[in-house]
Coordinates of C-alpha atoms in Angstrom, one line a residue:
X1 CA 30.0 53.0 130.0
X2 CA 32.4 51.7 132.1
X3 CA 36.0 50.3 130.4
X4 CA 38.0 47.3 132.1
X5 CA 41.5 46.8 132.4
X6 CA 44.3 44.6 133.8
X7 CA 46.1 48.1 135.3
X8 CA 45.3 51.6 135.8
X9 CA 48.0 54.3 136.5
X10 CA 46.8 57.3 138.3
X11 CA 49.4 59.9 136.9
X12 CA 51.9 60.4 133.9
X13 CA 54.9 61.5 135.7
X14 CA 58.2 59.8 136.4
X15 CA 56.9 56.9 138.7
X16 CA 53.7 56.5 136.5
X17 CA 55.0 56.2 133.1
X18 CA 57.5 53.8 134.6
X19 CA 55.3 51.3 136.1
X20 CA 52.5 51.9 132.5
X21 CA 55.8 51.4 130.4
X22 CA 57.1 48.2 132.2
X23 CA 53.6 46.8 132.8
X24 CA 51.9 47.2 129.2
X25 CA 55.7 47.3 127.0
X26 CA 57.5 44.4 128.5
X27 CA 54.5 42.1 129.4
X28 CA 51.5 43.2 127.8
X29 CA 49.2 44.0 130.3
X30 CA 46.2 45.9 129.2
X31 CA 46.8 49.7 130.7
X32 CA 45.5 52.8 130.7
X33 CA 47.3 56.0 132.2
X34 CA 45.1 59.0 133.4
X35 CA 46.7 62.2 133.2
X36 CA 45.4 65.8 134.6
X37 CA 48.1 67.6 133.6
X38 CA 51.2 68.3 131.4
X39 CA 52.9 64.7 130.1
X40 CA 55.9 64.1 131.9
X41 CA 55.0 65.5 135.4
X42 CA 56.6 67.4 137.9
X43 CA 60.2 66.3 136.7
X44 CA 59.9 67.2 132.9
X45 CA 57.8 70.4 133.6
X46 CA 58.6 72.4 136.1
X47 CA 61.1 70.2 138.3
X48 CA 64.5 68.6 137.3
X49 CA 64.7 69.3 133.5
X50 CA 63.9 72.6 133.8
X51 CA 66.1 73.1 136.8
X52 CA 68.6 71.8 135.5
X53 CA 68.6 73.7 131.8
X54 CA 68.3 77.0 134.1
X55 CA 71.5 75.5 136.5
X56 CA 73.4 75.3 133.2
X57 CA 72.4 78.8 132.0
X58 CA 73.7 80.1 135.1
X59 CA 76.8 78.2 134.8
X60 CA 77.7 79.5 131.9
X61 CA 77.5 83.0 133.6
X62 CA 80.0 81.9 136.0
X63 CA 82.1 80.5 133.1
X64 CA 82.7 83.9 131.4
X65 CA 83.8 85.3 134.6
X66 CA 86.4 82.8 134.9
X67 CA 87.3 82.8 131.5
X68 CA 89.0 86.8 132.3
X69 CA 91.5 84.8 134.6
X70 CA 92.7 82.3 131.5
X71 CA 93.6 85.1 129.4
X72 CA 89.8 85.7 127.8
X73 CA 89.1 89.5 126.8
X74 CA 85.6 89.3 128.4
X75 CA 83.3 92.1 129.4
X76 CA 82.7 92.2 132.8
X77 CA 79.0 92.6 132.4
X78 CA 78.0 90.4 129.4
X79 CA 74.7 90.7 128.5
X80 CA 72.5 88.2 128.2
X81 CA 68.3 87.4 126.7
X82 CA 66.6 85.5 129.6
X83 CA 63.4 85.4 128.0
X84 CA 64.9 83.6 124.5
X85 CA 66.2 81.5 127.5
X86 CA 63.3 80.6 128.9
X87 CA 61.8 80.2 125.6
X88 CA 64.1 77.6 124.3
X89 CA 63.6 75.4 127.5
X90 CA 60.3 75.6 127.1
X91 CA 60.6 74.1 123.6
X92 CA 62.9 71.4 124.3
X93 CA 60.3 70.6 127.1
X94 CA 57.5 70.1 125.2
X95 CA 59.4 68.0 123.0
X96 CA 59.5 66.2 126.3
X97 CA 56.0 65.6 126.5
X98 CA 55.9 64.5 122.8
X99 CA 58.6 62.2 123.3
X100 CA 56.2 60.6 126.6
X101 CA 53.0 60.4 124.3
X102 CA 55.0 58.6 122.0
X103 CA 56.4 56.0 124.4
X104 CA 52.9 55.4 125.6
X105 CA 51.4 54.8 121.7
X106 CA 53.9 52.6 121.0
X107 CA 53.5 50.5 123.7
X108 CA 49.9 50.0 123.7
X109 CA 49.2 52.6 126.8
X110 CA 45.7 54.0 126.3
X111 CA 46.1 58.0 127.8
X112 CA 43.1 59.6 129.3
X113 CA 43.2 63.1 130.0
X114 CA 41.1 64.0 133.1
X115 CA 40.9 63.7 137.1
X116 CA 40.0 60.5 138.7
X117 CA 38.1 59.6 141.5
X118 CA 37.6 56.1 143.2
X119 CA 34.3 54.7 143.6
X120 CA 35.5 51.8 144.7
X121 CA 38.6 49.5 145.5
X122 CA 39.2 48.7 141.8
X123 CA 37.1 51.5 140.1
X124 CA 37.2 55.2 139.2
X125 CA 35.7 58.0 138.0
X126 CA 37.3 59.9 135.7
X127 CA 35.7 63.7 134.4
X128 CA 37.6 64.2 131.1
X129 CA 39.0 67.3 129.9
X130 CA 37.0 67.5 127.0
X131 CA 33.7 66.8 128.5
X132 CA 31.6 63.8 130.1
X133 CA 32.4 61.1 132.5
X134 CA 34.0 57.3 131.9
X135 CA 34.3 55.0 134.6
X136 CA 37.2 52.5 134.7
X137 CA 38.0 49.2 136.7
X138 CA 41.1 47.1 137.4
X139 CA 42.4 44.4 139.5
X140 CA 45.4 46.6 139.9
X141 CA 45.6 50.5 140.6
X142 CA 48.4 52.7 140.9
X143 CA 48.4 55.9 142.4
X144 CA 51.3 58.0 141.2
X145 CA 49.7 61.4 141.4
X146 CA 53.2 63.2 142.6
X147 CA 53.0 66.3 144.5
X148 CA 52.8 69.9 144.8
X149 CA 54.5 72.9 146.5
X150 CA 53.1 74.7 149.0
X151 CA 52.5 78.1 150.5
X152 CA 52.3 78.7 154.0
X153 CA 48.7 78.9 156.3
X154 CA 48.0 82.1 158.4
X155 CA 50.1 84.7 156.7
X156 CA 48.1 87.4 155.6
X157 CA 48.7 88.3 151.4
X158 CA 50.6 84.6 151.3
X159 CA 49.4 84.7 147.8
X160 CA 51.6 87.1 146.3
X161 CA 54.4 85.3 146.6
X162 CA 55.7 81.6 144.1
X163 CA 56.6 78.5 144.1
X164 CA 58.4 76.5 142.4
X165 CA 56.6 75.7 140.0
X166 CA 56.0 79.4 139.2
X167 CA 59.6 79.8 139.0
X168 CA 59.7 78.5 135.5
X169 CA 57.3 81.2 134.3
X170 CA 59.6 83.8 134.9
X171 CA 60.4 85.8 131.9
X172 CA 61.8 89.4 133.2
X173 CA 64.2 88.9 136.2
X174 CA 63.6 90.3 139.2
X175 CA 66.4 92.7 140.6
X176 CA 65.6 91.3 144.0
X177 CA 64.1 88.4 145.3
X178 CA 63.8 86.6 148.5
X179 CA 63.7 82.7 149.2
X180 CA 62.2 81.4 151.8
X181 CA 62.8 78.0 152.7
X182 CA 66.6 75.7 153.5
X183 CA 65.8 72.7 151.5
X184 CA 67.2 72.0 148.4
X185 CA 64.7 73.6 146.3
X186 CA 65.5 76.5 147.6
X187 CA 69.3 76.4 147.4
X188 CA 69.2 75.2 144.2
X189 CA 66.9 78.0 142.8
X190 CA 68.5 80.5 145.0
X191 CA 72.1 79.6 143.8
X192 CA 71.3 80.3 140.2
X193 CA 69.5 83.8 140.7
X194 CA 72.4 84.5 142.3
X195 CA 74.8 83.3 139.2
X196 CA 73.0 85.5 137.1
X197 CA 73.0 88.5 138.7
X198 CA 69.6 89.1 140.8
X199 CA 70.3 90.4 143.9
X200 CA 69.5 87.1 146.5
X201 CA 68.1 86.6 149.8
X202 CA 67.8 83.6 151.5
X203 CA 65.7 83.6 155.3
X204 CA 66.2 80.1 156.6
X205 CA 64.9 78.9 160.3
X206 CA 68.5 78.1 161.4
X207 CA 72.0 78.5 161.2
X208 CA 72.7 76.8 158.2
X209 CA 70.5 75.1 155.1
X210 CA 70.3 71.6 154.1
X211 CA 70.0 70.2 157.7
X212 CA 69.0 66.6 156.4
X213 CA 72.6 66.6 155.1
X214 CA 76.6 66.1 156.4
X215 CA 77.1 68.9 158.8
X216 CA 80.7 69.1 156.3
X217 CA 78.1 70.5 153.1
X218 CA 75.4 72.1 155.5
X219 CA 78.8 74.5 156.8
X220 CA 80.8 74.7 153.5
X221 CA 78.1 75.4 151.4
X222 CA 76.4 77.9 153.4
X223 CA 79.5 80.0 153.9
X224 CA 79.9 79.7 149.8
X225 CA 76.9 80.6 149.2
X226 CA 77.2 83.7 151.1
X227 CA 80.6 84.4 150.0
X228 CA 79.2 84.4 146.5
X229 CA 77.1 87.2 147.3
X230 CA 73.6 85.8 148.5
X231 CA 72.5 87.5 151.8
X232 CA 72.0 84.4 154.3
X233 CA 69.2 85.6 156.7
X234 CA 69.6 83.3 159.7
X235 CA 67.2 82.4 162.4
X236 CA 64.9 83.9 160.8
X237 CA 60.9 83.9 162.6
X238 CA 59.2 84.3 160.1
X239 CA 56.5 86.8 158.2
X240 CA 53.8 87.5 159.5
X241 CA 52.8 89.4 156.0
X242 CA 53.3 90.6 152.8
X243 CA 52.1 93.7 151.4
X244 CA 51.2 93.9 147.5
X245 CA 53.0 97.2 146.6
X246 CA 53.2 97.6 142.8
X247 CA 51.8 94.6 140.7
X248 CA 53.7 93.4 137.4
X249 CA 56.6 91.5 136.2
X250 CA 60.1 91.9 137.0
X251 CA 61.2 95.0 138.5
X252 CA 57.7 95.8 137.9
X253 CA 56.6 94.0 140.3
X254 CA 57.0 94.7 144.4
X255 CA 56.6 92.7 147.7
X256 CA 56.8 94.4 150.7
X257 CA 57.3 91.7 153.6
X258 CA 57.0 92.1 157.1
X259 CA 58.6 89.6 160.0
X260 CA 57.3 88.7 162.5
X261 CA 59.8 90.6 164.8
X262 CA 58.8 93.6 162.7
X263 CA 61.5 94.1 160.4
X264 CA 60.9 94.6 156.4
X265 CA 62.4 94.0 153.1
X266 CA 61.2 95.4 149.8
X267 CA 62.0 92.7 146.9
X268 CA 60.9 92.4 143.7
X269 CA 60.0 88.6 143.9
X270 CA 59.0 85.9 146.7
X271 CA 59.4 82.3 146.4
X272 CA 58.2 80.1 148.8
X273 CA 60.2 77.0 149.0
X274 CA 58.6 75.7 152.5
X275 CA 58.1 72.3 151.5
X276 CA 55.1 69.9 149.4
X277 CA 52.1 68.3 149.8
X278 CA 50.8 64.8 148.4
X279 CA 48.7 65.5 145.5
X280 CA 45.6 63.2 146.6
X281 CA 42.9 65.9 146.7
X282 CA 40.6 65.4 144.1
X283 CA 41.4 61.3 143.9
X284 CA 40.1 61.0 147.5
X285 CA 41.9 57.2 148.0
X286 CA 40.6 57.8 151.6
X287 CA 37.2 57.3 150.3
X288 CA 37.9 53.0 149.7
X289 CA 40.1 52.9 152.6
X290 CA 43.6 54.1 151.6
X291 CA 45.3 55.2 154.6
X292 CA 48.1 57.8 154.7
X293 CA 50.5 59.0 157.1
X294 CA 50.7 62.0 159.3
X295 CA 52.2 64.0 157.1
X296 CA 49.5 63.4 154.2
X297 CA 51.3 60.9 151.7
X298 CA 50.1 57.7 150.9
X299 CA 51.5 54.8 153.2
X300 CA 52.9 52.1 151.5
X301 CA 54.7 49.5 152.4
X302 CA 58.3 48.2 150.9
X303 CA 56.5 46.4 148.0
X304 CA 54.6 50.0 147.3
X305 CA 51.0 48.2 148.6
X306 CA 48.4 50.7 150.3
X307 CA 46.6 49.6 152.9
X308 CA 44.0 48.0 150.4
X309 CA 44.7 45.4 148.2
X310 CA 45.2 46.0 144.6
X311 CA 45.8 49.7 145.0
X312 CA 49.6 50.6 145.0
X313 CA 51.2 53.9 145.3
X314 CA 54.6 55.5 144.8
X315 CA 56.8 58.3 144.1
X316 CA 56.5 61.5 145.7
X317 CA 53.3 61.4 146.6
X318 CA 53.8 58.2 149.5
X319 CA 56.6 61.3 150.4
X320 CA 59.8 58.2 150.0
X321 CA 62.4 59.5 148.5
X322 CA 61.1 62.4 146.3
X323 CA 63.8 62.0 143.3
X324 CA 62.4 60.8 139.8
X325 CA 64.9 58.0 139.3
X326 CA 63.4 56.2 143.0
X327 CA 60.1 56.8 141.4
X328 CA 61.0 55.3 138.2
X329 CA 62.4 52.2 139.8
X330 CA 59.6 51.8 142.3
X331 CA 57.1 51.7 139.5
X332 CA 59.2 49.1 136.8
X333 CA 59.8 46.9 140.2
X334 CA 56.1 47.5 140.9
X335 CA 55.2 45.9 137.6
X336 CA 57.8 43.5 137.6
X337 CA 56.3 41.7 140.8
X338 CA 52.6 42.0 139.4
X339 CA 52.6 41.1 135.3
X340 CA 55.9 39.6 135.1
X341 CA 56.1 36.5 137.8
X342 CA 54.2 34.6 135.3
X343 CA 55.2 35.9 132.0
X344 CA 57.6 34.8 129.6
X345 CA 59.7 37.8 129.8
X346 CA 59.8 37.6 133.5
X347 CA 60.0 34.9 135.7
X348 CA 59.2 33.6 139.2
X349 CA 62.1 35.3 140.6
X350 CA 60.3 38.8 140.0
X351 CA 57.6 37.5 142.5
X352 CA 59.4 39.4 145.7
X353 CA 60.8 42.5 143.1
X354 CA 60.8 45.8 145.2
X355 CA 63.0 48.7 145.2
X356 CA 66.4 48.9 147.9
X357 CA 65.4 52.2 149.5
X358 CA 69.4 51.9 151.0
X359 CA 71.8 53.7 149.6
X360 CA 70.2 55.8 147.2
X361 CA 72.6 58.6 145.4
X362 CA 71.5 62.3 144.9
X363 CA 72.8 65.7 144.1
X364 CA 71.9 69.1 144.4
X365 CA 72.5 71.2 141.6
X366 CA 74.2 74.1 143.5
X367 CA 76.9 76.3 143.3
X368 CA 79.3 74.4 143.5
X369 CA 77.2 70.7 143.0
X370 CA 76.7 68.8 146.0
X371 CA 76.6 65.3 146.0
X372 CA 75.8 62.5 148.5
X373 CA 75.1 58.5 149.5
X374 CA 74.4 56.7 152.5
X375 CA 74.8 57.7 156.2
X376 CA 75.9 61.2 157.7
X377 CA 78.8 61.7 159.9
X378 CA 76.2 61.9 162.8
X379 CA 73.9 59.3 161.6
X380 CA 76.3 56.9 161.6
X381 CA 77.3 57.5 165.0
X382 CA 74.1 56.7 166.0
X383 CA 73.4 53.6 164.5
X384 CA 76.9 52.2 165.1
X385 CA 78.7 54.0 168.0
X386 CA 81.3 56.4 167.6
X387 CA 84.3 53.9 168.3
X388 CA 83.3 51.9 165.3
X389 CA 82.8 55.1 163.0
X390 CA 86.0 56.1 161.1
X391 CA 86.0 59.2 159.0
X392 CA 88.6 60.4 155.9
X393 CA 88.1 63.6 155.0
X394 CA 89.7 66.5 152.4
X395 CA 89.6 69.6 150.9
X396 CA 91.1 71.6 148.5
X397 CA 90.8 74.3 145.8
X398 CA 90.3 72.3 142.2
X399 CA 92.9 72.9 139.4
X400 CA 90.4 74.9 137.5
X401 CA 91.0 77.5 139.8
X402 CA 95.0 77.5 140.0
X403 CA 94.8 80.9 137.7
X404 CA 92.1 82.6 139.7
X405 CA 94.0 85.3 142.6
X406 CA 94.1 83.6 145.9
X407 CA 91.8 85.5 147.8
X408 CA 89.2 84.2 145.2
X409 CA 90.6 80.9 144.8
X410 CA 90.1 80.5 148.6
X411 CA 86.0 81.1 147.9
X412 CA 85.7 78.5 145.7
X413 CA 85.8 75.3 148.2
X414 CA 85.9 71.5 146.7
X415 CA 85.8 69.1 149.7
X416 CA 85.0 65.0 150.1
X417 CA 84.4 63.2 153.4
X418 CA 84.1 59.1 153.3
X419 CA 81.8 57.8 156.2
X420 CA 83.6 54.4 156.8
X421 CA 81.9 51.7 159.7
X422 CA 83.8 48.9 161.2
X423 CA 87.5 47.1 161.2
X424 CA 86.6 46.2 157.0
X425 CA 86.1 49.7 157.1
X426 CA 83.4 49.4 154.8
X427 CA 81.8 52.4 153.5
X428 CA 78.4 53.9 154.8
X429 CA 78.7 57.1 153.9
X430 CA 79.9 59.6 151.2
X431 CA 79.5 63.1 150.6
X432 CA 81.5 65.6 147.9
X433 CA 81.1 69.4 146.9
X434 CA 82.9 70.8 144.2
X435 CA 83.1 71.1 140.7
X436 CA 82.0 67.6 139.0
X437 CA 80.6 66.4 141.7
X438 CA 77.3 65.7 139.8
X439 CA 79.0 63.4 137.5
X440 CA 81.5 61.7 139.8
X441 CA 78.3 60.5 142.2
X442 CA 76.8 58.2 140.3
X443 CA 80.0 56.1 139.9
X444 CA 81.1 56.4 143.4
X445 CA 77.4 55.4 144.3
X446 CA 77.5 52.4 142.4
X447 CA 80.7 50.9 144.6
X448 CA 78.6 52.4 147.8
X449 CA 75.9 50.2 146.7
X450 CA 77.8 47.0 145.8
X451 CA 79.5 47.5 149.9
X452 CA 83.0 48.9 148.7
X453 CA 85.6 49.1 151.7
X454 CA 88.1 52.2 152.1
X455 CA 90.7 49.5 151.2
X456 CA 88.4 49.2 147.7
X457 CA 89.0 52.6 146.8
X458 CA 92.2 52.7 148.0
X459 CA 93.5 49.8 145.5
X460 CA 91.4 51.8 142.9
X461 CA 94.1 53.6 140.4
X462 CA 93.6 57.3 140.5
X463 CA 92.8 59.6 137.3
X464 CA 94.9 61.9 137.3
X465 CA 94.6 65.5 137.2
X466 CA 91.2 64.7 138.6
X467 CA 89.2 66.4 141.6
X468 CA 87.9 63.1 141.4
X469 CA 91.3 61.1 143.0
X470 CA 90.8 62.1 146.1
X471 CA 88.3 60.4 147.0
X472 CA 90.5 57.5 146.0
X473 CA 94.2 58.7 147.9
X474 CA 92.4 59.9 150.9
X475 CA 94.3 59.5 153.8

């Protein structure tokens, strides 16, 4: 039997649920989601909820220590129950996916649980979860299938290390674990190990970690990091494998791996954090003609078409942008331009909606947070010259810490830079570290967005005792 629709959505994640929820809610279009896995995706399950509930738990860690220095009677070692922990996240997450299920009832989304497979341009296959096969067509199908982790090729015994995604089932800490990997993922993970007391070791390719960032949070952050404790191995070549010694959980549990230049480490845990993949294998778009780029996402273009018309895709798996809010917007612009140019709730201005890939805010949850817009200090001098590039920068020990001893005080680093571009001076650029800095991005992105100038900010009253005003009396 084959069911027809006016829109399919490959994938309940972030992008997914936002195009379904736009399309069906807002304008009625008949939809159906198919979903494999967990409701919510990556982001809800094991990405930036969970991440972020663990951040948190290890914040509080650092809390208590700096609560001895405001007068606090608090045990040096305070103990803490990781696995009720890791128990109450994962309740609140699969609220989550509750929450998601009921946001697709209510607005008329039919949910199919099962993996898809085109058979053609506007039909798939679908083998459902509890048994049998349905076929269903639509003018208009969205791929939104995400991604996944990945463990590196060619390394003998690969397998016995995580991912991210494994990360989340840990119950009994490891006392030592190793990281490899200078992305974000990796910092983030790595910072809150760290916080909590696991011993930490991070074996990144070069000098420094977050190389797609300001070469200001790439140096501050690295020293902090290893200031804090976490054992930096730089330059690193590489293992060429690891040994299973003891199989278990937590310190039950040990890794024995060997570099390439022969050196070896004993830890209790490995995490690969290496990179992801586009999560396309089983949907097999290449199969009607969907091409994809040489990295293995999806190509789109800036209106999220594929290469054959009436199949879209977004989110992480075209690889643009791999946050959950960019996927979220992608997929309600998405379904803006195709069910709302001629509906009521629309209009015909919707007919050109995209997403503004410019300019898009972000933070790493690290220790300290790391937030950032726009251009580097080095991309901008490429794109405009050096002459017209103008750069305010500052940096500073926050308030918090005025009752910390110096020589800690000094470790604990808050520091801003402003990108500016031109005679207006307008801003292209800005990047903070520091306690806040989370929070205080997404206003300061909002005037990036809307073109402030360094004269904008300047005229900008300053909040005050704030980290914040800085950014706002920079000279």
């Amino acid at each position: 039997m084959t069911k027809h629709y006016d829109f399919i959505v490959i994938g309940g994640g972030s992008g997914g649920s936002g195009a379904a929820r736009r399309a069906s809610g807002w304008y009625g279009a008949k939809t159906v989601l198919i979903e494999n896995g967990l409701s919510g995706g990556t982001c809800v399950n094991v990405g930036c909820v969970p991440k972020k509930m663990t951040w948190n738990f290890a914040s509080i860690s650092e809390t208590l220590k700096d609560g001895v220095h405001y007068g606090y009677d608090i045990p040096k070692y305070t103990p803490f129950n990781f696995a009720e922990f890791k128990s109450k996240r994962h309740a609140n997450i699969k609220n989550l996916n509750n929450a998601y299920e009921r946001n697709w009832k209510r607005e008329n989304i039919e949910l199919v649980r099962g993996n898809a497979t085109f058979k053609s341009e506007n039909e798939l296959e679908v083998e459902l979860q509890d048994g049998g096969k349905a076929n269903y067509t639509a003018p208009h199908i969205l791929i939104a299938t995400g991604g996944h982790p990945t463990k590196p090729e060619g390394i003998k015994g690969a397998e016995y290390g995580i991912t991210s995604d494994e990360f989340f089932d840990i119950e009994e800490l490891p006392k030592k674990i190793a990281f490899v990997g200078a992305g974000y993922i990796a910092v983030e993970l790595a910072g809150v190990m760290n916080a909590i007391g696991v011993e930490t070791h991070m074996f990144i390719r070069g000098e420094r970690f977050l190389r797609n960032f300001d070469p200001m949070i790439q140096e501050t952050l690295t020293k902090r990091y290893e200031d804090a404790g976490v054992k930096i191995h730089r330059n690193h070549k590489g293992f060429k494998e690891v040994v299973s010694l003891k199989d278990g959980k937590g310190n039950e549990k040990l890794l024995k791996l060997i570099g390439n230049d022969g050196a070896t480490i004993e830890v209790n845990e490995l995490l690969w954090a290496i990179g992801r993949a586009a999560e396309t294998e089983t949907l097999n778009p290449a199969k009607v003609g969907v091409k994809k780029t040489s990295k293995g996402h999806v190509e789109v273009d800036s209106y999220q078409n594929t290469s054959v018309n009436g199949i879209y895709a977004l989110g992480d798996v075209t690889g643009q942008a791999e946050l959950t809010p960019v996927a979220i917007a992608a997929g309600r612009a998405l379904s803006n331009r195709l069910f709302g140019t001629n509906h009521p709730a629309g209009g015909p201005y919707l007919a050109n909606a995209k997403l503004d890939y410019a300019n898009i805010p972000t933070v790493v949850f690290s220790h300290p947070e790391v937030g950032t817009i726009g251009l580097t200090e080095p991309q901008a001098i490429s794109k405009y010259g050096k002459e017209a590039v103008k750069i305010y920068h500052t940096r500073f020990a926050a308030m918090f810490y005025d009752f910390h001893p110096a020589e800690e005080k000094n470790l604990q680093p808050t520091e801003y830079k402003i990108v500016c571009q031109g005679p207006e001076e307008k801003i292209v650029g800005l990047h903070i570290l520091g306690l806040g800095s989370s929070e205080m991005m997404q206003g300061f992105g909002v005037a990036v967005k809307m073109g402030a100038r360094k004269r904008d900010f300047d005229a900008c009253v300053a909040i005050h005792p704030t980290s914040a005003e800085e950014i706002v009396t920079m000279k």
